[in-house]
CSV table of C-alpha atoms in Angstrom, one decimal:
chain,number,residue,atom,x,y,z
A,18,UNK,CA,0.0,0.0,0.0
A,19,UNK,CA,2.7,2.6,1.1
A,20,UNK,CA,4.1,1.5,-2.3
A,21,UNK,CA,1.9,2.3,-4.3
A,22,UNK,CA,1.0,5.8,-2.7
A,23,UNK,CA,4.6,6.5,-3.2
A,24,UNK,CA,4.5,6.1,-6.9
A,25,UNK,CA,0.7,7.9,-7.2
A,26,UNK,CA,3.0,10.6,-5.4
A,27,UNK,CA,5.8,10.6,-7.8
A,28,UNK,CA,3.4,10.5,-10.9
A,29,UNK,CA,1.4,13.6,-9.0
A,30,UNK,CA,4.7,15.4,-8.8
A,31,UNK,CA,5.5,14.4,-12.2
A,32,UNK,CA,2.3,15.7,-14.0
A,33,UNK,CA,2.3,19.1,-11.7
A,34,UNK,CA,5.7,19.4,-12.8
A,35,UNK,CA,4.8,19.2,-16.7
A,36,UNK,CA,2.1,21.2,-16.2
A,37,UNK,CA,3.7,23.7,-14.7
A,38,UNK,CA,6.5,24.1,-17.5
A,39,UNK,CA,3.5,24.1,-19.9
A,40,UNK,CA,1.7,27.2,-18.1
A,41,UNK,CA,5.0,28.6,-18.2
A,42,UNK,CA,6.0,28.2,-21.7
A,43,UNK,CA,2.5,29.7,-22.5
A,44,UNK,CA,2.5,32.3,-20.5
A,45,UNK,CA,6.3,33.3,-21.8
A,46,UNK,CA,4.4,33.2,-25.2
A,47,UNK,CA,2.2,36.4,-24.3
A,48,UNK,CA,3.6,39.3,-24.6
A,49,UNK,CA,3.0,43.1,-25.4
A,50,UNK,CA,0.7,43.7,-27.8
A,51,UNK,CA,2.0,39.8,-29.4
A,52,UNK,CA,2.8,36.1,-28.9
A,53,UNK,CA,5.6,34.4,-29.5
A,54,UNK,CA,6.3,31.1,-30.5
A,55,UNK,CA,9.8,29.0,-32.0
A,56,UNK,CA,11.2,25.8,-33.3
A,57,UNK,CA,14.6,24.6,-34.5
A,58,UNK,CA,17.9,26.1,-33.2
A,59,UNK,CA,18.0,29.6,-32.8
A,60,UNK,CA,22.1,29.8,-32.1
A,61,UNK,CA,22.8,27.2,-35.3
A,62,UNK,CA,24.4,29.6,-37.6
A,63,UNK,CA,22.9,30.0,-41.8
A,64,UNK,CA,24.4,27.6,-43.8
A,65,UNK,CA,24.5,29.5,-46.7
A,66,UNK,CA,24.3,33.2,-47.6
A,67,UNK,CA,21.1,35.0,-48.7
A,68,UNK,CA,19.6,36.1,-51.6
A,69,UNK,CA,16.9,38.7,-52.7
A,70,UNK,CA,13.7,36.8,-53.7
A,71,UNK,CA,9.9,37.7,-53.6
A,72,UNK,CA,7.8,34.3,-53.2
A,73,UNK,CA,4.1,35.6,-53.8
A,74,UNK,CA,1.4,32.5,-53.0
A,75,UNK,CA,-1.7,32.6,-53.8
A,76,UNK,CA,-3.4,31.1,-50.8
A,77,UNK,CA,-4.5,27.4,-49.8
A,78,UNK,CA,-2.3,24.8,-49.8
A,79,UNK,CA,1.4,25.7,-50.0
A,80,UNK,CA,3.1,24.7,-53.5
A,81,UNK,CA,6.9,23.0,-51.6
A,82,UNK,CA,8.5,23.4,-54.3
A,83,UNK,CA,8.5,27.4,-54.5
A,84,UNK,CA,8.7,27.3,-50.3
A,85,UNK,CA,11.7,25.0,-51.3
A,86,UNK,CA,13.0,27.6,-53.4
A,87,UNK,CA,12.2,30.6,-51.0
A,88,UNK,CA,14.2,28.6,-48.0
A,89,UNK,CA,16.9,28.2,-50.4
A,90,UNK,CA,17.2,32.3,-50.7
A,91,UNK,CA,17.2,32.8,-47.3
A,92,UNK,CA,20.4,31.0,-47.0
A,93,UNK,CA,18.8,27.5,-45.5
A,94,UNK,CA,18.8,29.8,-41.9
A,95,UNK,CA,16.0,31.5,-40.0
A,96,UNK,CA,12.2,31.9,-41.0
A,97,UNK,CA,10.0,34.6,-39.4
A,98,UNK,CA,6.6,34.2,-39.6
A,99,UNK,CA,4.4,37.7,-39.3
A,100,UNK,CA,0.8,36.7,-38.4
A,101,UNK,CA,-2.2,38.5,-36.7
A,102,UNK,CA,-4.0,35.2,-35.7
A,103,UNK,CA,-3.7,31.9,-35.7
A,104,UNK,CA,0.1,30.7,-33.8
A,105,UNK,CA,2.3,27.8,-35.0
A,106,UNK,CA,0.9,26.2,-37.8
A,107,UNK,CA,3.4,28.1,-40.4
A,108,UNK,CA,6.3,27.7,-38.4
A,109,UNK,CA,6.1,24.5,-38.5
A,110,UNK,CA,5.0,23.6,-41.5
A,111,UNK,CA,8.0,24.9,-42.6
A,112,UNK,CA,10.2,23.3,-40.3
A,113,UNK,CA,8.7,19.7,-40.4
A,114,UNK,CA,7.6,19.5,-44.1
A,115,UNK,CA,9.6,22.1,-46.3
A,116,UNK,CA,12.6,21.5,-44.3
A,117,UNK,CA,15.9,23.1,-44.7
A,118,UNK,CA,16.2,25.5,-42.4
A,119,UNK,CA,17.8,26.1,-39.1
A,120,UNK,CA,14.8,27.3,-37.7
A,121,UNK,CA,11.3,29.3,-37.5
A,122,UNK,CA,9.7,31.8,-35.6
A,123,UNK,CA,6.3,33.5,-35.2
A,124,UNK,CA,5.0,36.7,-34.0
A,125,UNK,CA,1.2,36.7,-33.4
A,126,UNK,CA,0.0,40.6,-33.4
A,127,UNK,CA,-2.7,41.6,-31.6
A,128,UNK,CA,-2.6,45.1,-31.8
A,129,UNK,CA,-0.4,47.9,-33.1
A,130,UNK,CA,2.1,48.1,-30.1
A,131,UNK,CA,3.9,45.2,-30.8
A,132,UNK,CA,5.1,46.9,-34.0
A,133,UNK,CA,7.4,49.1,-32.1
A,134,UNK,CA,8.4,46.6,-29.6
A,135,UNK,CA,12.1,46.4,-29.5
A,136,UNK,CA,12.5,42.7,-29.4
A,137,UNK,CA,9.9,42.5,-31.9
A,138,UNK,CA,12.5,44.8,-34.1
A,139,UNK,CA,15.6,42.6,-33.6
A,140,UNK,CA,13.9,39.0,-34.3
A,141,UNK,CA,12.7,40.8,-37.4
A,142,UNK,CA,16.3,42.7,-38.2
A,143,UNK,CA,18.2,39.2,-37.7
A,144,UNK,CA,15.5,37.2,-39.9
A,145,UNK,CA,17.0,35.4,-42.7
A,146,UNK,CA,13.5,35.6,-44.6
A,147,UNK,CA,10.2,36.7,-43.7
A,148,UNK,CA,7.0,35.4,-44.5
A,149,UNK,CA,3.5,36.9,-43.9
A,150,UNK,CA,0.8,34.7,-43.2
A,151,UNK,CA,-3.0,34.6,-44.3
A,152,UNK,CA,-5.8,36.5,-42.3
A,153,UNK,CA,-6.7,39.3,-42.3
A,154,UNK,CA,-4.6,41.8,-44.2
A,155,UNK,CA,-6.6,45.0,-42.6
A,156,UNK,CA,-5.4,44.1,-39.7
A,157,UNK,CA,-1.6,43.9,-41.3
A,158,UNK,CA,-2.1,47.7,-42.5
A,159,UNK,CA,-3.8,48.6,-39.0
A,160,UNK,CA,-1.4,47.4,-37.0
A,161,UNK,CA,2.1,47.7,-39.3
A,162,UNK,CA,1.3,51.0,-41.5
A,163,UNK,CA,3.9,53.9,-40.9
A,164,UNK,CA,5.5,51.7,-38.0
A,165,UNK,CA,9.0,51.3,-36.8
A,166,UNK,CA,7.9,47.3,-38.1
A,167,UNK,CA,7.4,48.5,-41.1
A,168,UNK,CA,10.5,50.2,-41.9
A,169,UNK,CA,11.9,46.8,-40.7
A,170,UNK,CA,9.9,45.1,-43.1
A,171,UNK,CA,11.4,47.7,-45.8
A,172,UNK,CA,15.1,47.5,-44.7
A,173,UNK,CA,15.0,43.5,-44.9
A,174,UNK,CA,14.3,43.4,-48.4
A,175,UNK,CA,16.6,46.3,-49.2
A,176,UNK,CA,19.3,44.4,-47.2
A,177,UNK,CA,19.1,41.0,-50.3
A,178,UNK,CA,16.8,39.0,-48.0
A,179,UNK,CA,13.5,37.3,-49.5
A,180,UNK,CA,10.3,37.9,-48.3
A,181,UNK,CA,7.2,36.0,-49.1
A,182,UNK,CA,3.2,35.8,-48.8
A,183,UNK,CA,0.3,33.8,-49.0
A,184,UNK,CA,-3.6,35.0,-48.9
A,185,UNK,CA,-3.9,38.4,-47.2
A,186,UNK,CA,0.2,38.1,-46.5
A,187,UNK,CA,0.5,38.4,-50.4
A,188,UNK,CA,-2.2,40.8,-50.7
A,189,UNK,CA,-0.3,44.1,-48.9
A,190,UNK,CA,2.7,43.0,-51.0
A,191,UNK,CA,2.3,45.0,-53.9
A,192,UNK,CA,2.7,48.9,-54.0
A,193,UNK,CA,-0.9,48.7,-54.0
A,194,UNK,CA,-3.0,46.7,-51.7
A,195,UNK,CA,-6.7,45.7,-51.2
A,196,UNK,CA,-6.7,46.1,-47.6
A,197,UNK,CA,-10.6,44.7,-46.3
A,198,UNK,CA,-10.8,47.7,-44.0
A,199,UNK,CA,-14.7,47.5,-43.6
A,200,UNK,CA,-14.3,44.1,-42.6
A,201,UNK,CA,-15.9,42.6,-45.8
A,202,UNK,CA,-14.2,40.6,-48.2
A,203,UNK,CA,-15.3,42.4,-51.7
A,204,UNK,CA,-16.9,40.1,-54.7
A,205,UNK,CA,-16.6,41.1,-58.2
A,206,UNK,CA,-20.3,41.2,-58.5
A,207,UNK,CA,-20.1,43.9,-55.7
A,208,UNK,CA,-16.8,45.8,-57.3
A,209,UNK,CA,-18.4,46.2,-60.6
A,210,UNK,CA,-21.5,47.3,-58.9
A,211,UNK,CA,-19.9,50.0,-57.4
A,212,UNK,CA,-16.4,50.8,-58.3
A,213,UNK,CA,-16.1,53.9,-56.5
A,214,UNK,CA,-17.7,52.9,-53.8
A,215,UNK,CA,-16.5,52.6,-49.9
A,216,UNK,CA,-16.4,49.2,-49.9
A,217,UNK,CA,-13.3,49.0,-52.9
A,218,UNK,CA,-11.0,50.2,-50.0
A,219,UNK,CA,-7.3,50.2,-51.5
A,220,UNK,CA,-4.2,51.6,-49.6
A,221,UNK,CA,-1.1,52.8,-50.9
A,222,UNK,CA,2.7,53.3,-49.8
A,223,UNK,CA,2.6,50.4,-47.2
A,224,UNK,CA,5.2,48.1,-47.9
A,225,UNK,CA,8.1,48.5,-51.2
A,226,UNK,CA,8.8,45.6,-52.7
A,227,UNK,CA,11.0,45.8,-56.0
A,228,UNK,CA,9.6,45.2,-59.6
A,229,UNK,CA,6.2,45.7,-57.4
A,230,UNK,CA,6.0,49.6,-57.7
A,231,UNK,CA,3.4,49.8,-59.9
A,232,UNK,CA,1.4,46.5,-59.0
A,233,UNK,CA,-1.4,45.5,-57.0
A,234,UNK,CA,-1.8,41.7,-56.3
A,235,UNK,CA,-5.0,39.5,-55.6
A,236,UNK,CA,-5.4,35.8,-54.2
A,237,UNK,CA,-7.7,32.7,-54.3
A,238,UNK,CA,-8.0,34.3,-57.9
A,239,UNK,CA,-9.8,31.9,-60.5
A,240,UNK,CA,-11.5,30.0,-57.7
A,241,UNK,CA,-12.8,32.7,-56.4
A,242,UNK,CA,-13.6,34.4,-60.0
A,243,UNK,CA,-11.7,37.5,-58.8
A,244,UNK,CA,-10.6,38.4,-62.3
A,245,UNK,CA,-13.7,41.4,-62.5
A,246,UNK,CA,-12.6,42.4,-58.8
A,247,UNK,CA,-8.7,43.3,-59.2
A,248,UNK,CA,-9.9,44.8,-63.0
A,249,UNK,CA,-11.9,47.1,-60.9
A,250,UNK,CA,-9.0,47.6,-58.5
A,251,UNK,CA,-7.0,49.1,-61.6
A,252,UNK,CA,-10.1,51.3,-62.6
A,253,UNK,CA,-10.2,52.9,-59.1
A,254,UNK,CA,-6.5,53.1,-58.6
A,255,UNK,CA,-6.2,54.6,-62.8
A,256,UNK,CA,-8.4,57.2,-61.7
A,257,UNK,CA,-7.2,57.8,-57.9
A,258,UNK,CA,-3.3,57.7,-59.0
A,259,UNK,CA,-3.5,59.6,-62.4
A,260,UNK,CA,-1.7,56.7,-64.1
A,261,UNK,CA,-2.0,53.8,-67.0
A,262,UNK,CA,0.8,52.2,-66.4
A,263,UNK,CA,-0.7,49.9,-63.8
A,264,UNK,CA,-0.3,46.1,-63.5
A,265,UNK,CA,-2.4,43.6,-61.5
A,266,UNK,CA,-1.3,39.7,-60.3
A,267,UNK,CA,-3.8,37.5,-60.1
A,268,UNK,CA,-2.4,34.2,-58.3
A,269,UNK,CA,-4.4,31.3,-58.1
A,270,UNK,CA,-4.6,29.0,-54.8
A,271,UNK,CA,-2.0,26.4,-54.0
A,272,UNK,CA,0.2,28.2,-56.5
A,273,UNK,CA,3.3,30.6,-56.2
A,274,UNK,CA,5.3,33.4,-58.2
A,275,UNK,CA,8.9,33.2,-57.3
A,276,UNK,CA,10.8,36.2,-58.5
A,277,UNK,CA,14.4,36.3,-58.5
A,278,UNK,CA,16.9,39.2,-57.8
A,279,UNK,CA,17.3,40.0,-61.5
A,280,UNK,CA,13.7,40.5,-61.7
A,281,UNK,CA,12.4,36.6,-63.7
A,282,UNK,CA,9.7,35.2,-62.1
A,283,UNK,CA,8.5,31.6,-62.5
A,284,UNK,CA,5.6,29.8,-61.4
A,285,UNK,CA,4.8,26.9,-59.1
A,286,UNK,CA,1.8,24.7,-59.0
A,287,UNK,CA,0.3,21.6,-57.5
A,288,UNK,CA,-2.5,21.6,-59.2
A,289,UNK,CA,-1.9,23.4,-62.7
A,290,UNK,CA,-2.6,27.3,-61.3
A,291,UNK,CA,-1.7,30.0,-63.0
A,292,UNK,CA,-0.6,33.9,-62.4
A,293,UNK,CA,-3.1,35.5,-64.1
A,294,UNK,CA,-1.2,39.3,-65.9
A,295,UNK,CA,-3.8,42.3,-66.2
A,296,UNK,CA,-2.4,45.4,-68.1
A,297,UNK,CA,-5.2,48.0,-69.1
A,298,UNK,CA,-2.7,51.0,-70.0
A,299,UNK,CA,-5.6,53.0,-70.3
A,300,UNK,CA,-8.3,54.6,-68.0
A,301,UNK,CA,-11.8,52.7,-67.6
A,302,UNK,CA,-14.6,53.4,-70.0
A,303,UNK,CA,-17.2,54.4,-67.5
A,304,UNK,CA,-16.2,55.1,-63.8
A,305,UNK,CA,-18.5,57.2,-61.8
A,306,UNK,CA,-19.3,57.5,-58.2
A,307,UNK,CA,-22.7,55.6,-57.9
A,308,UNK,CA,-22.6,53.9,-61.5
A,309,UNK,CA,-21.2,50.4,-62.7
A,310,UNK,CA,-18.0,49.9,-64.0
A,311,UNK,CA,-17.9,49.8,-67.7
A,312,UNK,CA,-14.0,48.6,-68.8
A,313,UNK,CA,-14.1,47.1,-72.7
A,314,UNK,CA,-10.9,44.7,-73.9
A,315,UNK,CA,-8.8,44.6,-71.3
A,316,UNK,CA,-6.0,42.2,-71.8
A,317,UNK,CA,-4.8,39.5,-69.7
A,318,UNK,CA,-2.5,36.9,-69.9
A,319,UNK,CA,-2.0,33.4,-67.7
A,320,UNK,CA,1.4,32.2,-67.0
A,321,UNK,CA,1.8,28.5,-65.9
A,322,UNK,CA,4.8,26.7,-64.5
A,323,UNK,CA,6.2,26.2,-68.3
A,324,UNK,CA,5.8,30.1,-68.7
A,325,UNK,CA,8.4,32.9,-67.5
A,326,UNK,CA,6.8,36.7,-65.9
A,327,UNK,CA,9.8,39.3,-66.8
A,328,UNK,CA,9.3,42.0,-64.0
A,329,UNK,CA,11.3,44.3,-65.5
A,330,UNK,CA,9.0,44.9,-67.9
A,331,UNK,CA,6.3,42.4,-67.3
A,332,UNK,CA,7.3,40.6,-70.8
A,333,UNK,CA,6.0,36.8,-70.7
A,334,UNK,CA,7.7,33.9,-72.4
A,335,UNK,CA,5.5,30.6,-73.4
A,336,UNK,CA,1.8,32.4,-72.0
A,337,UNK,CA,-0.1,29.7,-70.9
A,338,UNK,CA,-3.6,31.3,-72.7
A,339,UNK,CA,-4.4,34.9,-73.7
A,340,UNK,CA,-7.7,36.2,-72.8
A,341,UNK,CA,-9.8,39.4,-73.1
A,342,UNK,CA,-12.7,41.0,-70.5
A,343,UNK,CA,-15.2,43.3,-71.2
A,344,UNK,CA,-17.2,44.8,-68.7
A,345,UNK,CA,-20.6,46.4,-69.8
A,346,UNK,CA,-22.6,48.4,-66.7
A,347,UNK,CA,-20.8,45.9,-64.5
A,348,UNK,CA,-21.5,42.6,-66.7
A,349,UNK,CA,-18.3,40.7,-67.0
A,350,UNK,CA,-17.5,38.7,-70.1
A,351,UNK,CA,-14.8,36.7,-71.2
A,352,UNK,CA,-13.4,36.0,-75.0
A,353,UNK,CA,-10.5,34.8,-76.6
A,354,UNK,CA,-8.3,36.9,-79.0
């Protein structure tokens, strides 16, 4: 009998023990303003150096190859995932089943504090690539726009690191963003609709990214039959910016444009996606507060895994189909060329 109290006493102490180290750990998760979470070896030095890379996803599963690629730019090192929900699914999904890398963290925002936060600023400044998560991107622009975490953000890609994003992670990428701040997520029925209404809520001069200067990037894209949305996004941001030079990515789920230094992007798929080019050059036909969109022949090209995106000038080798929209008092069509 005294036995076997002895051990119920040992395994008590035992289980108290673990869960007191588990309270612990999550309580040193929760910080100011963000959690924090880890895996891998944070003192194992980078393998090899880094590159300059831009891995843009466009949501759902994660196409390994171009993750494969975007750990081999950062240098096989240090991952830093940049979330506002969720916790440690990225991290280690790229730890356990991309591989490569000496390690991953993740920094959970919940409010805009964090993004001045000095530790926050140094596991973001010694970051061998940086990822952005999905979510919800308004609360990316709420809670990094015109931050000290966003010149971090700025200066890591100016530095020759790679950065990459899926789903509202890829969507405040481009110079131009869709950024959800009514809380909606926008339909092309309800773009054309309305193009200049408040619901089409697009933010500029958030992040830089090179080659994406002029460019505005959606997700989900032909799943979600997004192609009348981000046409509408170039419409408003035509007439809002005073230019025709502006270019929208389109990128399908579960597939990737990986852009190299010198500006050559290729694509990544697992299931035969495509990044989907739009190019207007030229100011809608009809945009009006209160009226439809009307937008006739507007070009756009899809580029598959077989096909190269030249960001330098957006040039395409080997398109994967050519296409043209019109949109009549907000009624999308599609034809072939």
């Amino acid at each position: 009998m005294r036995l076997i109290s002895f051990r119920h006493l040992l395994c008590g102490l035992a289980l108290a023990g673990f869960a007191f180290t588990a309270a612990a750990q999550a309580a040193d998760s929760q910080r100011d303003g963000y959690s924090y979470y880890t895996i891998g070896d944070l003192a194992k030095p980078r393998p090899e150096p880094v590159q300059p890379g831009l891995m843009l996803v466009g949501g759902g599963d994660w196409p390994y190859d171009a993750f494969r690629w975007f750990v081999a730019r950062a240098g096989h090192g240090r991952i830093v995932i940049l979330r506002a929900s969720g916790d440690v699914e990225a991290q280690n999904e790229f730890f356990n089943d991309v591989g490569g890398i000496t390690a991953a963290q993740t920094l959970v925002f919940t409010d805009r504090r964090a993004a001045s936060d000095a530790e926050v600023l140094r596991i973001v400044r010694e970051a061998d690539g940086l990822f952005l998560a999905g979510g919800d991107q308004a609360n990316y622009v709420r809670f990094w726009k015109g931050t000290p975490l966003n010149a971090a953000i700025d200066a890591h890609v100016r530095s020759g690191k790679p950065i990459g994003g899926t789903s509202a992670g890829l969507a405040v990428l481009g110079a131009y963003a869709y950024g959800a701040m009514d809380g909606g997520s926008l339909t092309t029925a309800e773009a054309l609709a309305d193009p200049a209404g408040p619901a089409v809520t697009l933010v500029a001069d958030f992040l830089h990214m090179p080659y994406l200067e002029r460019v505005i990037t959606d997700s989900h894209f032909d799943k979600r039959e997004r192609q009348g949305r981000l046409i509408t996004f170039l419409a408003r941001l035509a007439q809002e910016q005073q230019r025709s030079d502006l270019v929208g990515l389109g990128i399908d789920e579960y597939t990737a444009l990986c852009i190299a230094g010198d500006g050559e992007g290729r694509v990544f798929s697992g299931n035969g996606g495509f990044v989907w080019l739009f190019r207007p050059q030229r100011a809608a036909d009809v945009y009006a507060v209160g009226k439809p969109l009307s937008f006739r022949d507007v070009p756009a090209t899809g580029i598959g895994t077989n096909g190269r995106l030249h960001l330098r000038d957006f040039r395409v080798e080997r398109p994967a189909f050519e296409a043209r929209y019109d949109i009549d008092a907000g009624r999308l069509t599609r034809r072939t060329p």
